[in-house]
Amino acid sequence: MFKNLILASAVALATTAAVDAAPVDVDIVFVIDQSGSMSNEFSTLGANISTFVSGLAGDANVSSVQAGLVTYEQARLGPTGNCGAGNSCLNVSQALTSNVATLGNALAAEASQTFGGTEDALSAVDSVLPGGSLFTSVGWRSNTVKSIVLITDEDADDENSYTNSFGTGYAALGQKLDSVNYLNNIITITNLFSEFEPASRPNDSLNQALFDLNSFTGAGADPAAFLAQFAAAKLQEITTGGVPTGGSTNVVPLPASGWLVMAGLGALFAARRRKTAS
């Protein structure tokens, strides 16, 4: 009986700890392929971004949310590289911000800034990790759960040229993500799931960190519904496996309620603009 009492007490304490777990601050950086076929992805995400962030900011387990945007094309050359005619370098299009309208505007602006060339997805993700060329400029906050969302319709052209201390290719990037405790979701076409899976986090055989790009922007897709479901999946990852880590800046967090207010204002502004246009 005494043993059962101890066990019951331990379960009760564990349950109480889970219920009383402090909410976390969350930073999310979208890393998006800027090739010519991706214009629709930028504009669609920009028009529906409030759905995604509201899904996170509205949860009691999240105390604040910031999101930013990095674009890539010939990412291995870096932000000051000579990319050549018609190509865009790796770029922080929008540093982490708590303003949903600002992020939406940045996404909309990039819809008309797509290029042809090399898509070095692995280097692009690596650039925002600790020690990467964009780690400081993207503005990660300290003591936040950090997540990357890679969006692309192409495989990584740097599969054989990307290297880090763990090795070469997709799996090496995945190991580096593990070492710094960053999450990495990938929204791409299903034919590329097996290729990108080693670089996704959380990483498992069920492909839970990979999402179908055609369900987001394909024919007959419902972007708002997709982003609502994606936000729910992100929330599960953040609250069950997210680890707060250090950052590159000490920006004072905007409470999650601030995101909800600004998301509402952004939606109201969009509705008024549509009404005026009609």
Short mmCIF file of C-alpha atoms in Angstrom, two decimals:
data_model
loop_
_atom_site.label_atom_id
_atom_site.label_comp_id
_atom_site.label_asym_id
_atom_site.label_seq_id
_atom_site.Cartn_x
_atom_site.Cartn_y
_atom_site.Cartn_z
CA MET A 1 0.00 0.00 0.00
CA PHE A 2 2.82 2.37 0.93
CA LYS A 3 4.50 1.62 -2.44
CA ASN A 4 1.24 2.37 -4.27
CA LEU A 5 0.90 5.63 -2.36
CA ILE A 6 4.40 6.72 -3.39
CA LEU A 7 3.63 5.83 -7.02
CA ALA A 8 0.35 7.75 -6.94
CA SER A 9 2.10 10.77 -5.45
CA ALA A 10 4.78 10.67 -8.14
CA VAL A 11 2.15 10.54 -10.88
CA ALA A 12 0.29 13.44 -9.28
CA LEU A 13 3.47 15.52 -9.08
CA ALA A 14 4.34 14.77 -12.70
CA THR A 15 0.84 15.71 -13.81
CA THR A 16 0.98 18.95 -11.81
CA ALA A 17 4.38 19.78 -13.28
CA ALA A 18 3.04 19.24 -16.80
CA VAL A 19 0.04 21.45 -16.15
CA ASP A 20 2.12 24.15 -14.49
CA ALA A 21 4.93 24.14 -17.10
CA ALA A 22 5.84 27.70 -17.95
CA PRO A 23 4.82 28.88 -21.41
CA VAL A 24 7.65 29.35 -23.89
CA ASP A 25 8.73 32.15 -26.24
CA VAL A 26 8.95 31.02 -29.86
CA ASP A 27 11.06 32.27 -32.81
CA ILE A 28 10.32 30.98 -36.32
CA VAL A 29 12.31 31.79 -39.46
CA PHE A 30 10.84 30.92 -42.85
CA VAL A 31 13.62 29.98 -45.28
CA ILE A 32 12.13 30.06 -48.78
CA ASP A 33 13.50 29.06 -52.16
CA GLN A 34 13.45 32.14 -54.40
CA SER A 35 13.45 30.28 -57.72
CA GLY A 36 11.11 31.40 -60.49
CA SER A 37 8.44 28.80 -59.71
CA MET A 38 7.94 29.99 -56.12
CA SER A 39 6.13 33.31 -56.61
CA ASN A 40 2.77 31.83 -55.63
CA GLU A 41 4.19 30.42 -52.38
CA PHE A 42 5.37 33.86 -51.27
CA SER A 43 2.11 35.62 -52.07
CA THR A 44 -0.07 32.87 -50.59
CA LEU A 45 1.89 32.71 -47.36
CA GLY A 46 1.85 36.52 -47.14
CA ALA A 47 -1.92 36.63 -47.52
CA ASN A 48 -2.50 33.92 -44.90
CA ILE A 49 0.36 34.37 -42.44
CA SER A 50 -1.96 35.66 -39.71
CA THR A 51 -3.71 32.26 -39.66
CA PHE A 52 -0.44 30.52 -38.86
CA VAL A 53 0.84 32.88 -36.17
CA SER A 54 -2.57 33.17 -34.52
CA GLY A 55 -2.64 29.40 -34.20
CA LEU A 56 0.53 29.59 -32.13
CA ALA A 57 0.01 32.84 -30.27
CA GLY A 58 -3.48 31.86 -29.17
CA ASP A 59 -2.26 28.89 -27.14
CA ALA A 60 -1.63 29.17 -23.40
CA ASN A 61 1.65 27.26 -23.75
CA VAL A 62 3.16 30.06 -25.87
CA SER A 63 4.02 33.37 -24.23
CA SER A 64 5.30 35.20 -27.33
CA VAL A 65 5.95 34.64 -31.03
CA GLN A 66 8.32 36.27 -33.48
CA ALA A 67 8.76 35.27 -37.12
CA GLY A 68 11.10 36.28 -39.92
CA LEU A 69 11.95 35.56 -43.55
CA VAL A 70 15.15 34.48 -45.29
CA THR A 71 15.25 33.93 -49.05
CA TYR A 72 17.85 31.94 -50.92
CA GLU A 73 19.21 31.46 -54.40
CA GLN A 74 22.83 30.39 -54.83
CA ALA A 75 22.99 30.47 -51.03
CA ARG A 76 26.57 29.24 -50.85
CA LEU A 77 27.79 32.66 -52.12
CA GLY A 78 26.45 34.45 -49.06
CA PRO A 79 24.84 37.88 -48.74
CA THR A 80 27.85 39.72 -50.22
CA GLY A 81 28.71 37.23 -52.94
CA ASN A 82 28.82 37.90 -56.68
CA CYS A 83 25.67 36.08 -57.70
CA GLY A 84 25.80 36.98 -61.37
CA ALA A 85 23.13 38.36 -63.66
CA GLY A 86 19.55 37.41 -62.84
CA ASN A 87 20.22 35.73 -59.49
CA SER A 88 19.59 36.72 -55.91
CA CYS A 89 21.94 36.09 -52.99
CA LEU A 90 21.00 34.66 -49.63
CA ASN A 91 19.12 37.45 -47.90
CA VAL A 92 17.33 38.39 -44.68
CA SER A 93 14.15 39.75 -46.23
CA GLN A 94 12.63 40.34 -42.80
CA ALA A 95 14.38 39.96 -39.45
CA LEU A 96 12.38 38.37 -36.66
CA THR A 97 9.41 40.57 -35.84
CA SER A 98 6.27 40.46 -33.72
CA ASN A 99 4.37 42.49 -36.35
CA VAL A 100 2.32 40.20 -38.57
CA ALA A 101 1.61 42.95 -41.10
CA THR A 102 5.32 43.66 -41.52
CA LEU A 103 6.06 40.00 -42.19
CA GLY A 104 3.12 39.75 -44.59
CA ASN A 105 4.38 42.75 -46.53
CA ALA A 106 7.87 41.24 -46.79
CA LEU A 107 6.43 38.00 -48.16
CA ALA A 108 4.27 39.88 -50.67
CA ALA A 109 7.27 41.91 -51.84
CA GLU A 110 9.32 38.78 -52.50
CA ALA A 111 6.58 37.33 -54.73
CA SER A 112 7.86 39.53 -57.55
CA GLN A 113 11.54 38.88 -56.76
CA THR A 114 12.13 35.35 -58.01
CA PHE A 115 15.10 34.17 -60.04
CA GLY A 116 16.68 31.24 -61.81
CA GLY A 117 19.83 29.57 -60.65
CA THR A 118 21.14 27.26 -57.96
CA GLU A 119 19.01 26.38 -54.92
CA ASP A 120 21.37 25.50 -52.08
CA ALA A 121 18.76 24.64 -49.45
CA LEU A 122 21.13 23.05 -46.94
CA SER A 123 23.45 26.06 -46.87
CA ALA A 124 20.45 28.35 -46.54
CA VAL A 125 19.20 26.56 -43.42
CA ASP A 126 22.72 26.41 -42.01
CA SER A 127 23.11 30.18 -42.47
CA VAL A 128 20.62 30.93 -39.67
CA LEU A 129 22.09 28.42 -37.21
CA PRO A 130 24.67 29.47 -34.57
CA GLY A 131 27.86 30.38 -36.39
CA GLY A 132 26.04 30.84 -39.69
CA SER A 133 26.42 33.95 -41.86
CA LEU A 134 22.90 35.21 -41.04
CA PHE A 135 22.63 34.08 -37.41
CA THR A 136 23.18 37.58 -36.02
CA SER A 137 21.24 39.55 -38.62
CA VAL A 138 18.14 37.37 -38.43
CA GLY A 139 17.77 38.41 -34.78
CA TRP A 140 17.14 35.24 -32.76
CA ARG A 141 16.09 36.10 -29.20
CA SER A 142 17.67 34.52 -26.15
CA ASN A 143 15.87 31.73 -24.29
CA THR A 144 13.39 30.92 -27.06
CA VAL A 145 12.35 27.70 -28.78
CA LYS A 146 13.74 28.15 -32.30
CA SER A 147 12.25 26.68 -35.43
CA ILE A 148 13.06 26.90 -39.13
CA VAL A 149 10.44 26.35 -41.83
CA LEU A 150 12.05 25.51 -45.18
CA ILE A 151 9.73 25.93 -48.19
CA THR A 152 10.90 24.70 -51.59
CA ASP A 153 9.79 22.82 -54.69
CA GLU A 154 13.33 21.70 -55.56
CA ASP A 155 15.83 19.33 -54.00
CA ALA A 156 19.02 20.75 -52.48
CA ASP A 157 21.55 21.48 -55.20
CA ASP A 158 24.26 21.45 -52.54
CA GLU A 159 23.54 17.89 -51.41
CA ASN A 160 27.10 16.86 -52.25
CA SER A 161 28.88 20.14 -51.56
CA TYR A 162 27.37 21.17 -48.22
CA THR A 163 29.59 20.08 -45.33
CA ASN A 164 29.86 20.68 -41.59
CA SER A 165 31.67 19.00 -38.72
CA PHE A 166 29.26 16.04 -38.91
CA GLY A 167 29.82 15.27 -42.58
CA THR A 168 28.17 16.04 -45.91
CA GLY A 169 24.60 16.45 -47.15
CA TYR A 170 21.12 16.22 -45.65
CA ALA A 171 21.99 13.98 -42.70
CA ALA A 172 24.90 16.21 -41.67
CA LEU A 173 22.57 19.21 -41.49
CA GLY A 174 20.13 17.15 -39.44
CA GLN A 175 22.86 16.27 -36.96
CA LYS A 176 23.85 19.92 -36.67
CA LEU A 177 20.22 20.88 -35.99
CA ASP A 178 20.17 18.28 -33.21
CA SER A 179 23.38 19.67 -31.73
CA VAL A 180 21.92 23.19 -31.40
CA ASN A 181 18.35 22.05 -30.55
CA TYR A 182 16.60 23.77 -33.49
CA LEU A 183 13.44 22.39 -35.09
CA ASN A 184 13.27 22.23 -38.91
CA ASN A 185 10.01 21.67 -40.75
CA ILE A 186 10.09 21.31 -44.53
CA ILE A 187 7.18 22.12 -46.83
CA THR A 188 7.94 20.53 -50.21
CA ILE A 189 6.52 18.19 -52.82
CA THR A 190 5.91 14.65 -51.59
CA ASN A 191 8.34 13.16 -54.13
CA LEU A 192 11.14 14.89 -52.22
CA PHE A 193 10.12 13.74 -48.73
CA SER A 194 12.57 10.85 -48.59
CA GLU A 195 15.38 13.11 -49.76
CA PHE A 196 14.74 15.92 -47.26
CA GLU A 197 13.71 13.70 -44.34
CA PRO A 198 17.22 13.37 -42.83
CA ALA A 199 17.40 17.18 -42.52
CA SER A 200 13.95 17.55 -40.95
CA ARG A 201 13.42 17.90 -37.21
CA PRO A 202 11.77 16.21 -35.43
CA ASN A 203 13.15 13.37 -37.52
CA ASP A 204 11.32 10.06 -37.70
CA SER A 205 10.05 7.46 -40.14
CA LEU A 206 6.54 8.94 -40.10
CA ASN A 207 7.70 12.14 -41.83
CA GLN A 208 5.94 14.24 -39.19
CA ALA A 209 8.19 17.24 -39.83
CA LEU A 210 7.49 17.29 -43.58
CA PHE A 211 4.41 18.82 -45.18
CA ASP A 212 2.98 18.63 -48.70
CA LEU A 213 3.54 21.81 -50.70
CA ASN A 214 0.66 20.95 -53.05
CA SER A 215 -1.73 20.92 -50.09
CA PHE A 216 -0.66 24.51 -49.48
CA THR A 217 -0.56 26.03 -52.97
CA GLY A 218 -1.61 23.28 -55.39
CA ALA A 219 -4.80 23.16 -57.44
CA GLY A 220 -7.85 23.18 -55.16
CA ALA A 221 -5.74 23.76 -52.04
CA ASP A 222 -7.09 25.63 -49.01
CA PRO A 223 -4.09 27.66 -47.73
CA ALA A 224 -5.83 28.89 -44.58
CA ALA A 225 -6.83 25.36 -43.58
CA PHE A 226 -3.33 24.08 -44.35
CA LEU A 227 -1.68 26.77 -42.21
CA ALA A 228 -4.11 26.17 -39.34
CA GLN A 229 -3.19 22.47 -39.36
CA PHE A 230 0.49 23.30 -39.73
CA ALA A 231 0.29 25.64 -36.73
CA ALA A 232 -1.30 22.85 -34.66
CA ALA A 233 1.54 20.50 -35.64
CA LYS A 234 4.15 23.15 -34.81
CA LEU A 235 2.52 23.75 -31.45
CA GLN A 236 2.76 20.05 -30.64
CA GLU A 237 6.47 20.02 -31.56
CA ILE A 238 7.23 23.19 -29.61
CA THR A 239 5.48 22.15 -26.43
CA THR A 240 6.65 18.52 -26.36
CA GLY A 241 10.15 18.68 -27.83
CA GLY A 242 11.15 22.32 -28.02
CA VAL A 243 14.27 23.37 -26.09
CA PRO A 244 14.85 27.09 -25.36
CA THR A 245 18.32 28.15 -26.51
CA GLY A 246 20.46 31.28 -26.58
CA GLY A 247 20.15 33.88 -29.30
CA SER A 248 21.83 36.81 -31.00
CA THR A 249 19.75 39.61 -29.52
CA ASN A 250 17.91 40.49 -26.32
CA VAL A 251 14.71 41.93 -27.77
CA VAL A 252 11.91 42.27 -25.18
CA PRO A 253 9.24 39.69 -26.12
CA LEU A 254 5.84 40.92 -27.27
CA PRO A 255 3.18 38.89 -25.44
CA ALA A 256 1.36 36.39 -27.63
CA SER A 257 -1.79 38.48 -27.24
CA GLY A 258 0.01 41.22 -29.15
CA TRP A 259 0.29 38.93 -32.17
CA LEU A 260 -3.44 38.22 -31.99
CA VAL A 261 -4.31 41.92 -31.93
CA MET A 262 -2.04 42.71 -34.88
CA ALA A 263 -3.22 39.65 -36.78
CA GLY A 264 -6.79 40.88 -36.36
CA LEU A 265 -5.86 44.35 -37.54
CA GLY A 266 -4.05 42.89 -40.54
CA ALA A 267 -7.08 40.82 -41.50
CA LEU A 268 -9.34 43.85 -41.10
CA PHE A 269 -7.05 45.93 -43.30
CA ALA A 270 -7.02 43.21 -45.97
CA ALA A 271 -10.81 42.96 -45.88
CA ARG A 272 -11.19 46.72 -46.30
CA ARG A 273 -8.71 46.71 -49.19
CA ARG A 274 -10.67 43.97 -50.96
CA LYS A 275 -13.91 45.85 -50.41
CA THR A 276 -12.41 49.07 -51.80
CA ALA A 277 -11.03 47.22 -54.82
CA SER A 278 -14.43 45.72 -55.58
#
